[in-house]
Tab-separated table of C-alpha atoms in Angstrom:
chain	number	residue	atom	x	y	z
A	26	GLY	CA	9.618	3.980	-15.409
A	27	ALA	CA	6.493	5.088	-13.514
A	28	GLY	CA	5.438	1.828	-12.037
A	29	VAL	CA	6.719	-1.718	-11.363
A	30	SER	CA	7.403	-3.531	-14.681
A	31	GLN	CA	7.165	-7.145	-14.939
A	32	SER	CA	8.335	-9.345	-17.958
A	33	PRO	CA	7.291	-11.508	-19.560
A	34	ARG	CA	3.556	-10.927	-19.072
A	35	TYR	CA	2.589	-14.185	-20.340
A	36	LYS	CA	5.086	-17.250	-20.393
A	37	VAL	CA	4.094	-20.653	-21.362
A	38	THR	CA	6.503	-23.417	-20.980
A	39	LYS	CA	6.884	-27.178	-21.119
A	40	ARG	CA	7.375	-29.081	-17.964
A	41	GLY	CA	11.115	-29.362	-17.065
A	42	GLN	CA	12.069	-26.045	-18.861
A	43	ASP	CA	14.022	-23.350	-16.832
A	44	VAL	CA	12.381	-19.913	-16.853
A	45	ALA	CA	13.129	-16.421	-15.557
A	46	LEU	CA	10.898	-13.733	-14.654
A	47	ARG	CA	12.000	-10.248	-14.556
A	48	CYS	CA	10.805	-7.429	-12.277
A	49	ASP	CA	11.936	-3.738	-12.802
A	50	PRO	CA	10.949	-1.786	-9.584
A	51	ILE	CA	10.175	2.027	-9.424
A	52	SER	CA	13.034	3.879	-9.601
A	53	GLY	CA	14.790	4.527	-6.088
A	54	HIS	CA	12.702	1.842	-4.391
A	55	VAL	CA	15.037	-0.270	-2.283
A	56	SER	CA	12.627	-2.907	-1.139
A	57	LEU	CA	11.596	-5.672	-3.419
A	58	TYR	CA	8.948	-8.346	-2.817
A	59	TRP	CA	8.036	-11.382	-5.010
A	60	TYR	CA	4.534	-13.124	-4.699
A	61	ARG	CA	2.714	-15.943	-6.294
A	62	GLN	CA	-0.905	-16.045	-6.702
A	63	ALA	CA	-3.122	-18.844	-7.565
A	64	LEU	CA	-6.619	-18.197	-9.054
A	65	GLY	CA	-9.082	-17.035	-6.213
A	66	GLN	CA	-6.173	-16.934	-3.625
A	67	GLY	CA	-4.208	-13.994	-1.870
A	68	PRO	CA	-0.687	-13.316	-2.833
A	69	GLU	CA	1.596	-15.952	-1.191
A	70	PHE	CA	4.941	-14.527	-0.030
A	71	LEU	CA	8.220	-15.997	-1.832
A	72	THR	CA	11.146	-13.570	-0.962
A	73	TYR	CA	12.055	-9.903	-0.584
A	74	PHE	CA	15.116	-7.760	-0.937
A	75	ASN	CA	16.340	-4.696	0.458
A	76	TYR	CA	18.898	-3.258	-1.878
A	77	GLU	CA	20.791	-6.284	-3.313
A	78	ALA	CA	20.635	-8.085	-0.256
A	79	GLN	CA	18.005	-11.143	0.080
A	80	GLN	CA	16.309	-10.474	3.424
A	81	ASP	CA	13.785	-13.501	3.537
A	82	LYS	CA	13.829	-16.350	1.397
A	83	SER	CA	11.738	-18.454	3.405
A	84	GLY	CA	8.539	-18.543	1.159
A	85	LEU	CA	10.350	-20.292	-1.684
A	86	PRO	CA	8.759	-23.457	-2.034
A	87	ASN	CA	11.916	-25.613	-2.687
A	88	ASP	CA	15.350	-25.379	-4.187
A	89	ARG	CA	14.202	-25.208	-7.875
A	90	PHE	CA	13.191	-21.384	-7.062
A	91	SER	CA	15.787	-18.786	-6.650
A	92	ALA	CA	16.198	-14.818	-6.811
A	93	GLU	CA	18.638	-12.274	-7.269
A	94	ARG	CA	18.975	-8.763	-7.348
A	95	PRO	CA	22.642	-7.955	-8.184
A	96	GLU	CA	22.599	-4.188	-8.334
A	97	GLY	CA	19.756	-3.452	-5.980
A	98	SER	CA	17.565	-2.573	-8.853
A	99	ILE	CA	15.888	-5.105	-11.219
A	100	SER	CA	15.190	-8.514	-9.834
A	101	THR	CA	14.989	-11.766	-11.612
A	102	LEU	CA	13.003	-14.852	-10.368
A	103	THR	CA	13.997	-18.342	-11.664
A	104	ILE	CA	12.213	-21.523	-11.576
A	105	GLN	CA	14.476	-24.429	-12.781
A	106	ARG	CA	12.975	-27.768	-14.113
A	107	THR	CA	9.531	-26.432	-14.247
A	108	GLU	CA	6.556	-28.546	-12.985
A	109	GLN	CA	2.845	-27.991	-13.768
A	110	ARG	CA	2.285	-27.192	-10.249
A	111	ASP	CA	4.399	-23.940	-10.707
A	112	SER	CA	1.503	-22.523	-12.749
A	113	ALA	CA	0.279	-19.261	-11.193
A	114	MET	CA	0.608	-15.522	-11.538
A	115	TYR	CA	4.174	-14.285	-10.375
A	116	ARG	CA	3.895	-10.761	-8.849
A	117	CYS	CA	6.654	-8.181	-7.971
A	118	ALA	CA	6.094	-5.302	-5.693
A	119	SER	CA	8.337	-2.604	-4.688
A	120	SER	CA	8.599	0.082	-1.924
A	121	SER	CA	10.273	3.012	-0.946
A	122	SER	CA	12.883	3.076	1.840
A	123	ARG	CA	12.342	6.676	3.057
A	124	ILE	CA	9.449	5.607	4.921
A	125	LYS	CA	10.774	2.340	5.976
A	126	TYR	CA	7.967	0.768	7.960
A	127	THR	CA	5.156	2.589	6.457
A	128	GLY	CA	5.813	2.539	2.886
A	129	GLU	CA	3.305	1.053	0.364
A	130	LEU	CA	3.697	-1.770	-1.886
A	131	PHE	CA	3.446	-0.921	-5.423
A	132	PHE	CA	2.576	-4.071	-7.538
A	133	GLY	CA	3.313	-4.696	-11.008
A	134	GLU	CA	0.944	-6.513	-13.382
A	135	GLY	CA	2.405	-9.869	-13.232
A	136	SER	CA	3.814	-12.301	-14.956
A	137	ARG	CA	1.469	-15.621	-15.629
A	138	LEU	CA	3.347	-18.548	-16.144
A	139	THR	CA	1.655	-21.648	-17.774
A	140	VAL	CA	3.536	-25.146	-17.497
A	141	LEU	CA	2.329	-27.653	-19.896
B	28	ASP	CA	4.575	-13.896	11.935
B	29	ALA	CA	1.638	-11.697	12.742
B	30	LYS	CA	-1.433	-12.583	10.954
B	31	THR	CA	-4.700	-11.333	10.069
B	32	THR	CA	-8.367	-12.610	10.108
B	33	GLN	CA	-10.897	-11.189	7.945
B	34	PRO	CA	-14.351	-12.651	6.672
B	35	ASN	CA	-14.366	-14.662	3.266
B	36	SER	CA	-16.783	-12.275	1.908
B	37	MET	CA	-19.326	-9.563	2.403
B	38	GLU	CA	-22.235	-7.763	0.375
B	39	SER	CA	-23.324	-4.319	0.254
B	40	ASN	CA	-26.077	-2.303	-1.426
B	41	GLU	CA	-24.554	0.405	-3.785
B	42	GLU	CA	-24.211	3.981	-2.513
B	43	GLU	CA	-24.417	2.663	1.239
B	44	PRO	CA	-21.330	2.639	3.724
B	45	VAL	CA	-19.460	-0.715	4.034
B	46	HIS	CA	-17.319	-1.643	7.269
B	47	LEU	CA	-14.750	-4.399	6.356
B	48	PRO	CA	-13.508	-5.749	9.746
B	49	CYS	CA	-9.930	-7.185	10.275
B	50	ASN	CA	-8.650	-8.975	13.542
B	51	HIS	CA	-4.773	-9.012	14.304
B	52	SER	CA	-4.533	-9.903	17.755
B	53	THR	CA	-0.733	-10.819	17.640
B	54	ILE	CA	0.196	-7.441	16.291
B	55	SER	CA	3.280	-5.988	17.615
B	56	GLY	CA	3.940	-2.286	18.542
B	57	THR	CA	5.855	-1.557	15.569
B	58	ASP	CA	3.642	-3.176	13.080
B	59	TYR	CA	1.487	-0.563	11.041
B	60	ILE	CA	-1.928	-1.907	9.470
B	61	HIS	CA	-2.048	-1.513	6.062
B	62	TRP	CA	-5.377	-2.192	3.407
B	63	TYR	CA	-4.796	-3.275	-0.004
B	64	ARG	CA	-7.498	-4.168	-2.569
B	65	GLN	CA	-7.320	-6.076	-5.607
B	66	LEU	CA	-9.726	-5.501	-8.584
B	67	PRO	CA	-10.301	-8.256	-10.918
B	68	SER	CA	-7.488	-9.192	-13.200
B	69	GLN	CA	-5.117	-6.487	-11.374
B	70	GLY	CA	-2.593	-6.549	-8.706
B	71	PRO	CA	-3.141	-5.251	-5.422
B	72	GLU	CA	-3.412	-1.684	-5.054
B	73	TYR	CA	-2.821	0.285	-1.617
B	74	VAL	CA	-5.765	1.911	0.084
B	75	ILE	CA	-4.683	3.168	3.365
B	76	HIS	CA	-2.491	2.508	6.384
B	77	GLY	CA	-2.370	3.707	10.012
B	78	LEU	CA	-0.644	2.827	13.315
B	79	THR	CA	-2.675	4.067	16.261
B	80	SER	CA	-4.990	6.869	15.294
B	81	ASN	CA	-8.008	6.614	13.003
B	82	VAL	CA	-7.017	7.898	9.200
B	83	ASN	CA	-8.932	9.249	6.545
B	84	ASN	CA	-7.908	9.511	2.778
B	85	ARG	CA	-9.881	10.039	-0.330
B	86	MET	CA	-10.470	6.402	-0.870
B	87	ALA	CA	-11.443	5.193	2.607
B	88	SER	CA	-11.487	5.595	6.265
B	89	LEU	CA	-9.318	3.186	8.781
B	90	ALA	CA	-10.559	2.836	12.404
B	91	ILE	CA	-8.103	1.165	14.491
B	92	ALA	CA	-9.178	-0.199	18.035
B	93	GLU	CA	-7.597	1.304	21.091
B	94	ASP	CA	-5.953	-1.817	21.839
B	95	ARG	CA	-4.619	-2.357	18.032
B	96	LYS	CA	-6.127	-6.011	17.809
B	97	SER	CA	-8.800	-5.012	15.222
B	98	SER	CA	-9.253	-2.653	12.838
B	99	THR	CA	-12.099	-1.743	10.255
B	100	LEU	CA	-11.826	-0.101	6.886
B	101	ILE	CA	-14.810	1.918	5.925
B	102	LEU	CA	-15.840	2.749	2.429
B	103	HIS	CA	-18.325	5.545	3.043
B	104	ARG	CA	-20.280	5.526	-0.191
B	105	ALA	CA	-19.881	2.032	-2.261
B	106	THR	CA	-19.926	2.001	-5.814
B	107	LEU	CA	-19.976	-0.877	-8.124
B	108	ARG	CA	-16.133	-0.020	-8.778
B	109	ASP	CA	-15.564	-0.839	-5.322
B	110	ALA	CA	-16.363	-4.543	-5.926
B	111	ALA	CA	-13.071	-6.302	-5.153
B	112	VAL	CA	-10.850	-8.343	-2.680
B	113	TYR	CA	-9.864	-6.242	0.263
B	114	TYR	CA	-6.879	-7.489	2.259
B	115	CYS	CA	-5.592	-6.179	5.505
B	116	ILE	CA	-1.937	-6.696	6.332
B	117	LEU	CA	0.447	-5.737	9.031
B	118	ARG	CA	3.424	-3.870	7.665
B	119	SER	CA	6.804	-4.164	9.215
B	120	PRO	CA	10.438	-4.317	8.461
B	121	ARG	CA	9.908	-8.394	8.084
B	122	LYS	CA	8.349	-10.016	5.107
B	123	ILE	CA	4.675	-9.157	4.555
B	124	ILE	CA	2.023	-12.001	4.532
B	125	PHE	CA	-1.352	-11.523	2.866
B	126	GLY	CA	-4.156	-13.553	3.939
B	127	LYS	CA	-7.163	-14.617	1.597
B	128	GLY	CA	-8.795	-11.409	2.130
B	129	THR	CA	-12.678	-10.243	2.004
B	130	ARG	CA	-14.349	-10.428	-1.205
B	131	LEU	CA	-16.715	-7.759	-1.363
B	132	HIS	CA	-19.811	-7.907	-3.520
B	133	ILE	CA	-21.607	-4.658	-4.282
B	134	LEU	CA	-25.506	-5.059	-5.457
B	135	PRO	CA	-26.893	-2.306	-7.533
């Protein structure tokens, strides 16, 4: 696709349910980042991948959060046993590897998660 | 992790230049300075980046201090559409940290 695509755009779930958020990066982009953004705050780093390898997951809040990118393209962020505090906008960004340290980040439109 | 410091908010009159400062005193030699902006209800979008030399593009200019411990994003002629949150970040092959950014208000 032309840009980073995220789905679903909106997700409302009940506390205790599991949710999976999907990110389809720009074709050929090697690096993929997940962020969480609360209203009025800057994006909070969660995790990032180069190809299929998860390089850093230090931003994942706890072990209910996990992410994968099995074929080095589409990534899924999974939140198990959701809690109300997980409600936020979840944003995905990708970057080309050809200019590894300078490549701009391209952000998707985000997935807004609401946990009731 | 290298961090950046920006003022919480700034105001500017329409059609006047705007200088948005950023301090990054812990920058390392391989970190690039990137600026992004986030319009209301949208995701962040790239504005400009640089390493050591000043940079210009169609959106803005980036002035980088000689010691690289600070930089300034310059919007030459602000319009109402430039009202946004502007983020200064350090780009490296490590995780990329966004701060709270500067909320820019443009007065008509």
